[in-house]
Short mmCIF file of C-alpha atoms and ligand atoms in Angstrom, two decimals:
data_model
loop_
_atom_site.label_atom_id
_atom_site.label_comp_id
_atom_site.label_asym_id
_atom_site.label_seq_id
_atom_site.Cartn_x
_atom_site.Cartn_y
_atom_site.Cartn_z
CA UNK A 1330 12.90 -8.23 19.60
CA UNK A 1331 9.33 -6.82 18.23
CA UNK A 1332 9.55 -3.21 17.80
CA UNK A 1333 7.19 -2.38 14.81
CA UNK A 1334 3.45 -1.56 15.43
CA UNK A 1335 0.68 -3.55 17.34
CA UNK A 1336 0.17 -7.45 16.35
CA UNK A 1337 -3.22 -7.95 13.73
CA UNK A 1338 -3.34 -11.78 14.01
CA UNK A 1339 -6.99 -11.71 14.02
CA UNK A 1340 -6.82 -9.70 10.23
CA UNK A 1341 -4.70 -12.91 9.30
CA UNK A 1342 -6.37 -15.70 6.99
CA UNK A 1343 -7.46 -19.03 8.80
CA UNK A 1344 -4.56 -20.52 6.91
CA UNK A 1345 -1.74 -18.01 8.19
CA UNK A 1346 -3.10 -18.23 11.39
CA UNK A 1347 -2.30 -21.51 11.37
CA UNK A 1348 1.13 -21.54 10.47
CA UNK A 1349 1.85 -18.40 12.98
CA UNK A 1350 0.46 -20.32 15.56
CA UNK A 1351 3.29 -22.50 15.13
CA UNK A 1352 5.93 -19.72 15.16
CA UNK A 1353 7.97 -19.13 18.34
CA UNK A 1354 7.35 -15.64 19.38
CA UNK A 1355 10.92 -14.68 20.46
CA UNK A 1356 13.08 -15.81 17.54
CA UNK A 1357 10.85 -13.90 14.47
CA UNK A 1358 13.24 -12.15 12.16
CA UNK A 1359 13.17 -8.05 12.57
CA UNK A 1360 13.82 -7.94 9.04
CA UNK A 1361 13.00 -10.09 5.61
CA UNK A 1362 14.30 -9.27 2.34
CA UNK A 1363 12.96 -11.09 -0.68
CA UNK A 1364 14.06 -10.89 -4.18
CA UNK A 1365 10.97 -11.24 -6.24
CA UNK A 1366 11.71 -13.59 -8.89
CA UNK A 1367 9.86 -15.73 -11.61
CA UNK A 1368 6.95 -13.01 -12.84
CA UNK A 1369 8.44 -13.52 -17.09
CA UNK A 1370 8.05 -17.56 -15.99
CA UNK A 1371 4.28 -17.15 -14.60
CA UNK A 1372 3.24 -15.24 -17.35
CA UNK A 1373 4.73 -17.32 -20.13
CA UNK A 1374 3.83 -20.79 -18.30
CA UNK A 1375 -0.53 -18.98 -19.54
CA UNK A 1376 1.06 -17.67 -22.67
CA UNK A 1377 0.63 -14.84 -21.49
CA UNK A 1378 2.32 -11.63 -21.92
CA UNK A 1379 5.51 -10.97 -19.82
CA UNK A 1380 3.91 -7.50 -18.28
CA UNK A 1381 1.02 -9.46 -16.94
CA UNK A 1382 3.50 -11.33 -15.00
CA UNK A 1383 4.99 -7.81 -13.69
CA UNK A 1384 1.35 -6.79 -12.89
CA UNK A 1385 0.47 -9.80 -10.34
CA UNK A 1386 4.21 -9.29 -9.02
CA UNK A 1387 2.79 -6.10 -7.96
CA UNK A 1388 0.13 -7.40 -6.34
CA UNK A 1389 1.77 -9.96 -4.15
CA UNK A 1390 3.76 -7.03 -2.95
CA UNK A 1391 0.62 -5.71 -1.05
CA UNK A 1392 -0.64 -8.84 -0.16
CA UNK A 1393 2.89 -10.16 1.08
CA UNK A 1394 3.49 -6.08 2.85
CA UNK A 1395 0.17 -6.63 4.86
CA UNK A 1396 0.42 -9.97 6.11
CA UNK A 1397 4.21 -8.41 7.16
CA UNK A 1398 2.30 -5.98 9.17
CA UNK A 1399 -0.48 -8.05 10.78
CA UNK A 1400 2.48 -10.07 11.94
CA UNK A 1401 4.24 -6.91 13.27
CA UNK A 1402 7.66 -7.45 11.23
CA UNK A 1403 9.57 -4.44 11.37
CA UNK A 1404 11.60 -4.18 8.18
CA UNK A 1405 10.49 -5.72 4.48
CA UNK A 1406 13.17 -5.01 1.47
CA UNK A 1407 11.86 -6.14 -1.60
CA UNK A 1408 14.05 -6.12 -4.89
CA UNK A 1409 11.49 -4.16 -7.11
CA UNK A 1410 14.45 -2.86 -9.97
CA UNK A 1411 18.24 -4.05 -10.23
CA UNK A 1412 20.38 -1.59 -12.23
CA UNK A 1413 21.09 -4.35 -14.24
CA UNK A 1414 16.72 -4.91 -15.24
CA UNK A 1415 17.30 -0.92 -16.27
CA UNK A 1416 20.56 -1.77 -18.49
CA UNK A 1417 19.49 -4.91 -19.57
CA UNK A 1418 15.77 -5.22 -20.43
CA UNK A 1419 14.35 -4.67 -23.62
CA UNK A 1420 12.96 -0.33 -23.10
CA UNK A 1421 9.67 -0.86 -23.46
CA UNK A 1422 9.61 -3.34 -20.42
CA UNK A 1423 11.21 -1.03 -18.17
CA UNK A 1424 8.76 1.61 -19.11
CA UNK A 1425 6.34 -0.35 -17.89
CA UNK A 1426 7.63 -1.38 -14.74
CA UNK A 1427 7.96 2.28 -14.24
CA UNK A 1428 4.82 2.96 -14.99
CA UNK A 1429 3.56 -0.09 -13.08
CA UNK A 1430 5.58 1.29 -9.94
CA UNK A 1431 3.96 4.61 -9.96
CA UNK A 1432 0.27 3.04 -10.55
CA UNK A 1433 0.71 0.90 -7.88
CA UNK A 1434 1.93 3.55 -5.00
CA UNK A 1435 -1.30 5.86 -6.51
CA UNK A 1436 -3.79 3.06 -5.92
CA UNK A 1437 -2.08 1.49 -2.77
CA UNK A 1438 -1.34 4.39 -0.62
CA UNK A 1439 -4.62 4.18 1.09
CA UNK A 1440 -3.90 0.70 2.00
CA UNK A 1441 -0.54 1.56 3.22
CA UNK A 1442 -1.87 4.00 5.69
CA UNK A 1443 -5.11 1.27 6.79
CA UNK A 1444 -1.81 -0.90 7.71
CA UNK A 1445 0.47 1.43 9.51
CA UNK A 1446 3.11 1.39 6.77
CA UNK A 1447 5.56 2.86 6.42
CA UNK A 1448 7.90 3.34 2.71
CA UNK A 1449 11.73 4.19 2.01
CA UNK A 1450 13.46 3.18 -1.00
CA UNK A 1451 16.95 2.23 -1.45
CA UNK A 1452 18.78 2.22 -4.63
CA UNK A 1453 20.43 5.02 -7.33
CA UNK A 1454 17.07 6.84 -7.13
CA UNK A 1455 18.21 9.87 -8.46
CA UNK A 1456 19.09 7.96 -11.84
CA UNK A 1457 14.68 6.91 -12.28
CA UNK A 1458 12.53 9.01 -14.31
CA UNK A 1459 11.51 12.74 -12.83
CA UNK A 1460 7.88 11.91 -12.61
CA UNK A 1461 8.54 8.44 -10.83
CA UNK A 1462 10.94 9.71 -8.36
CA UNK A 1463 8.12 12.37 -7.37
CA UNK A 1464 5.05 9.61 -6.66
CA UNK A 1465 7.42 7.95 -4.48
CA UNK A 1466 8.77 10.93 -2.55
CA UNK A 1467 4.95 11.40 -2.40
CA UNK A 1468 4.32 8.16 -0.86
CA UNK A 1469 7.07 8.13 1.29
CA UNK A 1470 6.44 11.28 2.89
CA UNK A 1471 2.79 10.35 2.93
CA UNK A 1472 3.90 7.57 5.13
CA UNK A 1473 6.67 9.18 7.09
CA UNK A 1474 4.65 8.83 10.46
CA UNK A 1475 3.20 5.31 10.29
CA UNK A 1476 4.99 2.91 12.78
CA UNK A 1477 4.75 0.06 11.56
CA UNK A 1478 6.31 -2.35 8.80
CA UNK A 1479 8.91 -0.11 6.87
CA UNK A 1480 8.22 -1.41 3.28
CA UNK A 1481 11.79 -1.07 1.70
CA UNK A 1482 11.90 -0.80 -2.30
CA UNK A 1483 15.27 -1.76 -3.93
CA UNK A 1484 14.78 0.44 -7.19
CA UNK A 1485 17.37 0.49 -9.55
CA UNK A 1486 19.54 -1.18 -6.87
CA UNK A 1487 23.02 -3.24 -7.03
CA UNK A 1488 24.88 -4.42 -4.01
CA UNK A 1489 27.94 -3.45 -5.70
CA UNK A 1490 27.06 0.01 -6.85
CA UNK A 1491 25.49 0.64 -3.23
CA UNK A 1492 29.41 -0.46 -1.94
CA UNK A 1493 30.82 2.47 -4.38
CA UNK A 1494 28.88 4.70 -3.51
CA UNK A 1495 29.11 3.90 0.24
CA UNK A 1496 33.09 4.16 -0.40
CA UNK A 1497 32.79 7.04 -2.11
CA UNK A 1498 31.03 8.80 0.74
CA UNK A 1499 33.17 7.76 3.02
CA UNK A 1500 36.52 8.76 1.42
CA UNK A 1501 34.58 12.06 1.35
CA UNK A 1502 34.40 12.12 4.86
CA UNK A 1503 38.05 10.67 5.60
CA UNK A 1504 39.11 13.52 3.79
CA UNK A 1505 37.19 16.22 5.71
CA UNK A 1506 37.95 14.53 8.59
CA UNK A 1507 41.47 13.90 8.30
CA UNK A 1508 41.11 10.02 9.18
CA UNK A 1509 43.83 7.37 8.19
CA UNK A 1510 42.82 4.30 6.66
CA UNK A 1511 43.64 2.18 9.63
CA UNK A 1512 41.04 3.38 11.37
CA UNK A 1513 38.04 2.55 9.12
CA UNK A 1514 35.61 -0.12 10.69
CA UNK A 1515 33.11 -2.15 9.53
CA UNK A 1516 30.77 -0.09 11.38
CA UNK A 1517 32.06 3.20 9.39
CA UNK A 1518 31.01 0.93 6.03
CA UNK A 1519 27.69 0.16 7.51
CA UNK A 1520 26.91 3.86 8.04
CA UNK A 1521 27.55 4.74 4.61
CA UNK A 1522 25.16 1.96 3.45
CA UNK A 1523 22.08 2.78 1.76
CA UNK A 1524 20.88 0.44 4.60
CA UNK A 1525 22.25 2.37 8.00
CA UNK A 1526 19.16 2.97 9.02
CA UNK A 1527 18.31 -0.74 9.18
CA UNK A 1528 18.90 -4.13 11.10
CA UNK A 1529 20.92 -6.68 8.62
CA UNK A 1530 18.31 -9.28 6.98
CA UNK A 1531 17.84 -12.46 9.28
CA UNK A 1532 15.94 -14.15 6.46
CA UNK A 1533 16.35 -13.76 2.81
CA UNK A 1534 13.67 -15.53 0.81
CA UNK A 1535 14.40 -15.82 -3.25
CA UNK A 1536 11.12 -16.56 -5.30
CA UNK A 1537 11.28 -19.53 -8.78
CA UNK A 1538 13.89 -21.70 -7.33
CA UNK A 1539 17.06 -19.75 -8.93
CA UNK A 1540 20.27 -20.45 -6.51
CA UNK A 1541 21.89 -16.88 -6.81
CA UNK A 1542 21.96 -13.34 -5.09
CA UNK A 1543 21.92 -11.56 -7.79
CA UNK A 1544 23.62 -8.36 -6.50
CA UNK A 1545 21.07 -7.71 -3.96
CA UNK A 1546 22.22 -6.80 -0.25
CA UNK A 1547 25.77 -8.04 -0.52
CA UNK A 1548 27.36 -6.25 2.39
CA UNK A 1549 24.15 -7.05 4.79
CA UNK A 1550 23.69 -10.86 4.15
CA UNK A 1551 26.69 -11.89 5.43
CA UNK A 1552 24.92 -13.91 7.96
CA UNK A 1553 21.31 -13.98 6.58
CA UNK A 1554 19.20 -17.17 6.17
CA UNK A 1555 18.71 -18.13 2.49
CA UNK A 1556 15.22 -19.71 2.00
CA UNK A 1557 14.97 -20.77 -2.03
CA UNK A 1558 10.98 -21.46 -2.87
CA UNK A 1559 10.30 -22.98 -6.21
CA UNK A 1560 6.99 -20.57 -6.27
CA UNK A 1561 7.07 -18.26 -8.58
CA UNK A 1562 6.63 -14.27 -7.28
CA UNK A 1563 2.90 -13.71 -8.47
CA UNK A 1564 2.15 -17.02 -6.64
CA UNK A 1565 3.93 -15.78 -3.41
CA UNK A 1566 1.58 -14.91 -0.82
CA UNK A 1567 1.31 -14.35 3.33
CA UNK A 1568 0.80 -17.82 3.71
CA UNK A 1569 4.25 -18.36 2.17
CA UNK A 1570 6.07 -15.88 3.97
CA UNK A 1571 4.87 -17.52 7.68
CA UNK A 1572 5.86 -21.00 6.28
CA UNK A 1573 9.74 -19.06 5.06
CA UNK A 1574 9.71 -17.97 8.79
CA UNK A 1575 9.02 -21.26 10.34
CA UNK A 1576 11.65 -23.25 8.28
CA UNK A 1577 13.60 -19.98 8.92
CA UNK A 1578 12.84 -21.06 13.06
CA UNK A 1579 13.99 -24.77 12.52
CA UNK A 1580 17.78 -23.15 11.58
CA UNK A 1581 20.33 -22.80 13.84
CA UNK A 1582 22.01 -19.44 13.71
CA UNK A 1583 25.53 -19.22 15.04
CA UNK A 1584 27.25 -16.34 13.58
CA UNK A 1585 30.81 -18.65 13.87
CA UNK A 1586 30.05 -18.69 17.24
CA UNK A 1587 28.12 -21.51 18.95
CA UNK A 1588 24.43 -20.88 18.20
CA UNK A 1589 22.34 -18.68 20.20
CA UNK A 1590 18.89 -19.43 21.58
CA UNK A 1591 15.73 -17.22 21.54
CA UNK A 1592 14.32 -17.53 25.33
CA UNK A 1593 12.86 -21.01 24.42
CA UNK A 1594 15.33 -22.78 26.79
CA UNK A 1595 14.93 -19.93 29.35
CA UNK A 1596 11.23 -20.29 29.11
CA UNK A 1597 10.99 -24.06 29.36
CA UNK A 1598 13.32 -23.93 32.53
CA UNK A 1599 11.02 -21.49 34.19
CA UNK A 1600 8.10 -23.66 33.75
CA UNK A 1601 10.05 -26.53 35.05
CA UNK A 1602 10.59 -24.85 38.03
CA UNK A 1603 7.15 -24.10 38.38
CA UNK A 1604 6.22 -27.37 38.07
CA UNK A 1605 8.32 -28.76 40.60
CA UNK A 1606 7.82 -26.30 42.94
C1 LIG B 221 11.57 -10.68 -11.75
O1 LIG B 221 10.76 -11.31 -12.66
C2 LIG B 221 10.99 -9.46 -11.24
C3 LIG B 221 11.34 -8.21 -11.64
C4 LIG B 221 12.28 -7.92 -12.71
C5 LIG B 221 10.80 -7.02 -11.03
C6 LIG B 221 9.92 -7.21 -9.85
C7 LIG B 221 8.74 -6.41 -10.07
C8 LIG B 221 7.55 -6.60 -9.51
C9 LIG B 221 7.30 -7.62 -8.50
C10 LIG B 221 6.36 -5.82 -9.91
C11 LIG B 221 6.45 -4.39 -9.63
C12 LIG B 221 6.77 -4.03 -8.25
C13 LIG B 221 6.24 -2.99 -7.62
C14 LIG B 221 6.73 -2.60 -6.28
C15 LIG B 221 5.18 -2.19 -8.23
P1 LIG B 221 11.39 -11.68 -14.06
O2 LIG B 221 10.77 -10.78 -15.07
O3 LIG B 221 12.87 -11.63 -13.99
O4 LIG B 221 10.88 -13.14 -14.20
P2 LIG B 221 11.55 -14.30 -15.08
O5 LIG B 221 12.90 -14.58 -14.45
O6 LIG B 221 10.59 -15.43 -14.91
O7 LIG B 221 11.65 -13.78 -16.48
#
């Protein structure tokens, strides 16, 4: 199922070494999205200012996005900027995160390219200020030819918006095209995605306990996992992503069908008749 880069197991802590030892190694998810929640709380909870809270979300994003690539993972989507943070928030804290956002691909390019990653952002890009949209064209193209995690940014992203505007392109092409409405698929919606580059999530992890969605990935999580951790984003680390996958392991995925395995029961029978033989 492993596509992305070479495994770095031994560049994992003694701690998430223990947890991935307990991981099966054909049912990992290809691809975890996490909305990053809880930075206002973690700041407040030290009086502190809500910005500081921003500034350690930033740095569990590295720490999180290199564990992701010791462990090979192909595809990370974090939920960096809703539209509704830009329409909502008070100015001066989305300048900040926009500032924040271009100071952290400066200083973490470098690390980026020691870990084989690789960047793409999805989201109404065009709508971000001139000078941020250039760092991260920068960075992306910087990273263009790594091969290993592709580090997804949600930036100034809404599930719904991303469904216009993936309607919108496609009526364009109906049009050109001359194609009736009858014949649109799912799979002509999924290549108009932001995301059609990309596997659907198998896990989604969602950071201070809150029990919502919050407009992120609507069309894709139709059969995603939902792990809810009462840790709040500038908390989140590695460790806690392994321990998302192995609860994320213990589920039982069945699509409305009836389950699937992932080569465990294969495996075991092989050994069986091994043993017996
Ligand atoms: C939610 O916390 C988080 C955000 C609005 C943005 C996430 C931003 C970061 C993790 C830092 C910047 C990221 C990068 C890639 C540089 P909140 O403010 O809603 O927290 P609260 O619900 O406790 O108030």
């Amino acid at each position: 199922m492993y596509s992305a880069g070479t495994l770095r197991i031994d560049e994992l802590t003694a701690e998430e070494r223990a947890v991935y030892a307990t991981l099966k190694p054909g049912c990992l998810p290809e691809h975890v999205a996490i909305i990053m929640d809880g930075n206002g709380r973690w700041a407040g909870n030290r009086s502190l200012k809500r910005f500081l809270g921003h500034q350690q979300g930033a740095n569990s994003v590295q720490l999180v996005t290199e564990t992701a690539s010791r462990i090979g993972l192909p595809w990370l989507t974090l939920y960096a900027f809703s539209l509704e943070n830009n329409l909502r928030r008070p100015r001066a804290e989305v300048n900040f995160l926009m500032r924040l956002l271009k100071t952290y691909l400066e200083s973490n390019l470098q690390r980026m390219m020691d870990n084989n990653v690789r960047m793409r952002y999805i989201g109404r890009i065009h709508e971000l200020p001139p000078e941020v949209q250039e760092k991260m064209r920068w960075a992306e193209q910087a990273t263009a030819r790594n091969t290993g995690t592709t580090l997804t940014l949600a930036l100034n992203y809404g599930g719904r918006s991303e469904l216009v505007d993936a309607f919108r392109s496609l009526a364009v092409e109906m049009k050109q095209k001359h194609i009736s409405p009858e014949r649109i698929s799912e799979e002509d919606i999924h290549r108009h995605l932001y995301t059609a580059h990309m596997p659907d999530p198998d896990l989604l992890i969602r950071t201070s306990g809150e029990m919502r969605i919050s407009n992120y990935l609507l069309w894709q999580i139709a059969y995603t996992e939902i792990f809810v951790t009462e840790r709040y984003w500038p908390d989140f680390r590695g460790l806690h992503l392994l321990e998302a996958i192995a609860d994320f392991q213990r589920r039982e995925r069945r699509y409305g069908g009836l389950g699937e395995d992932c080569g465990e029961v294969e495996e075991d029978e092989s050994r069986i008749k091994i043993a017996a033989s």
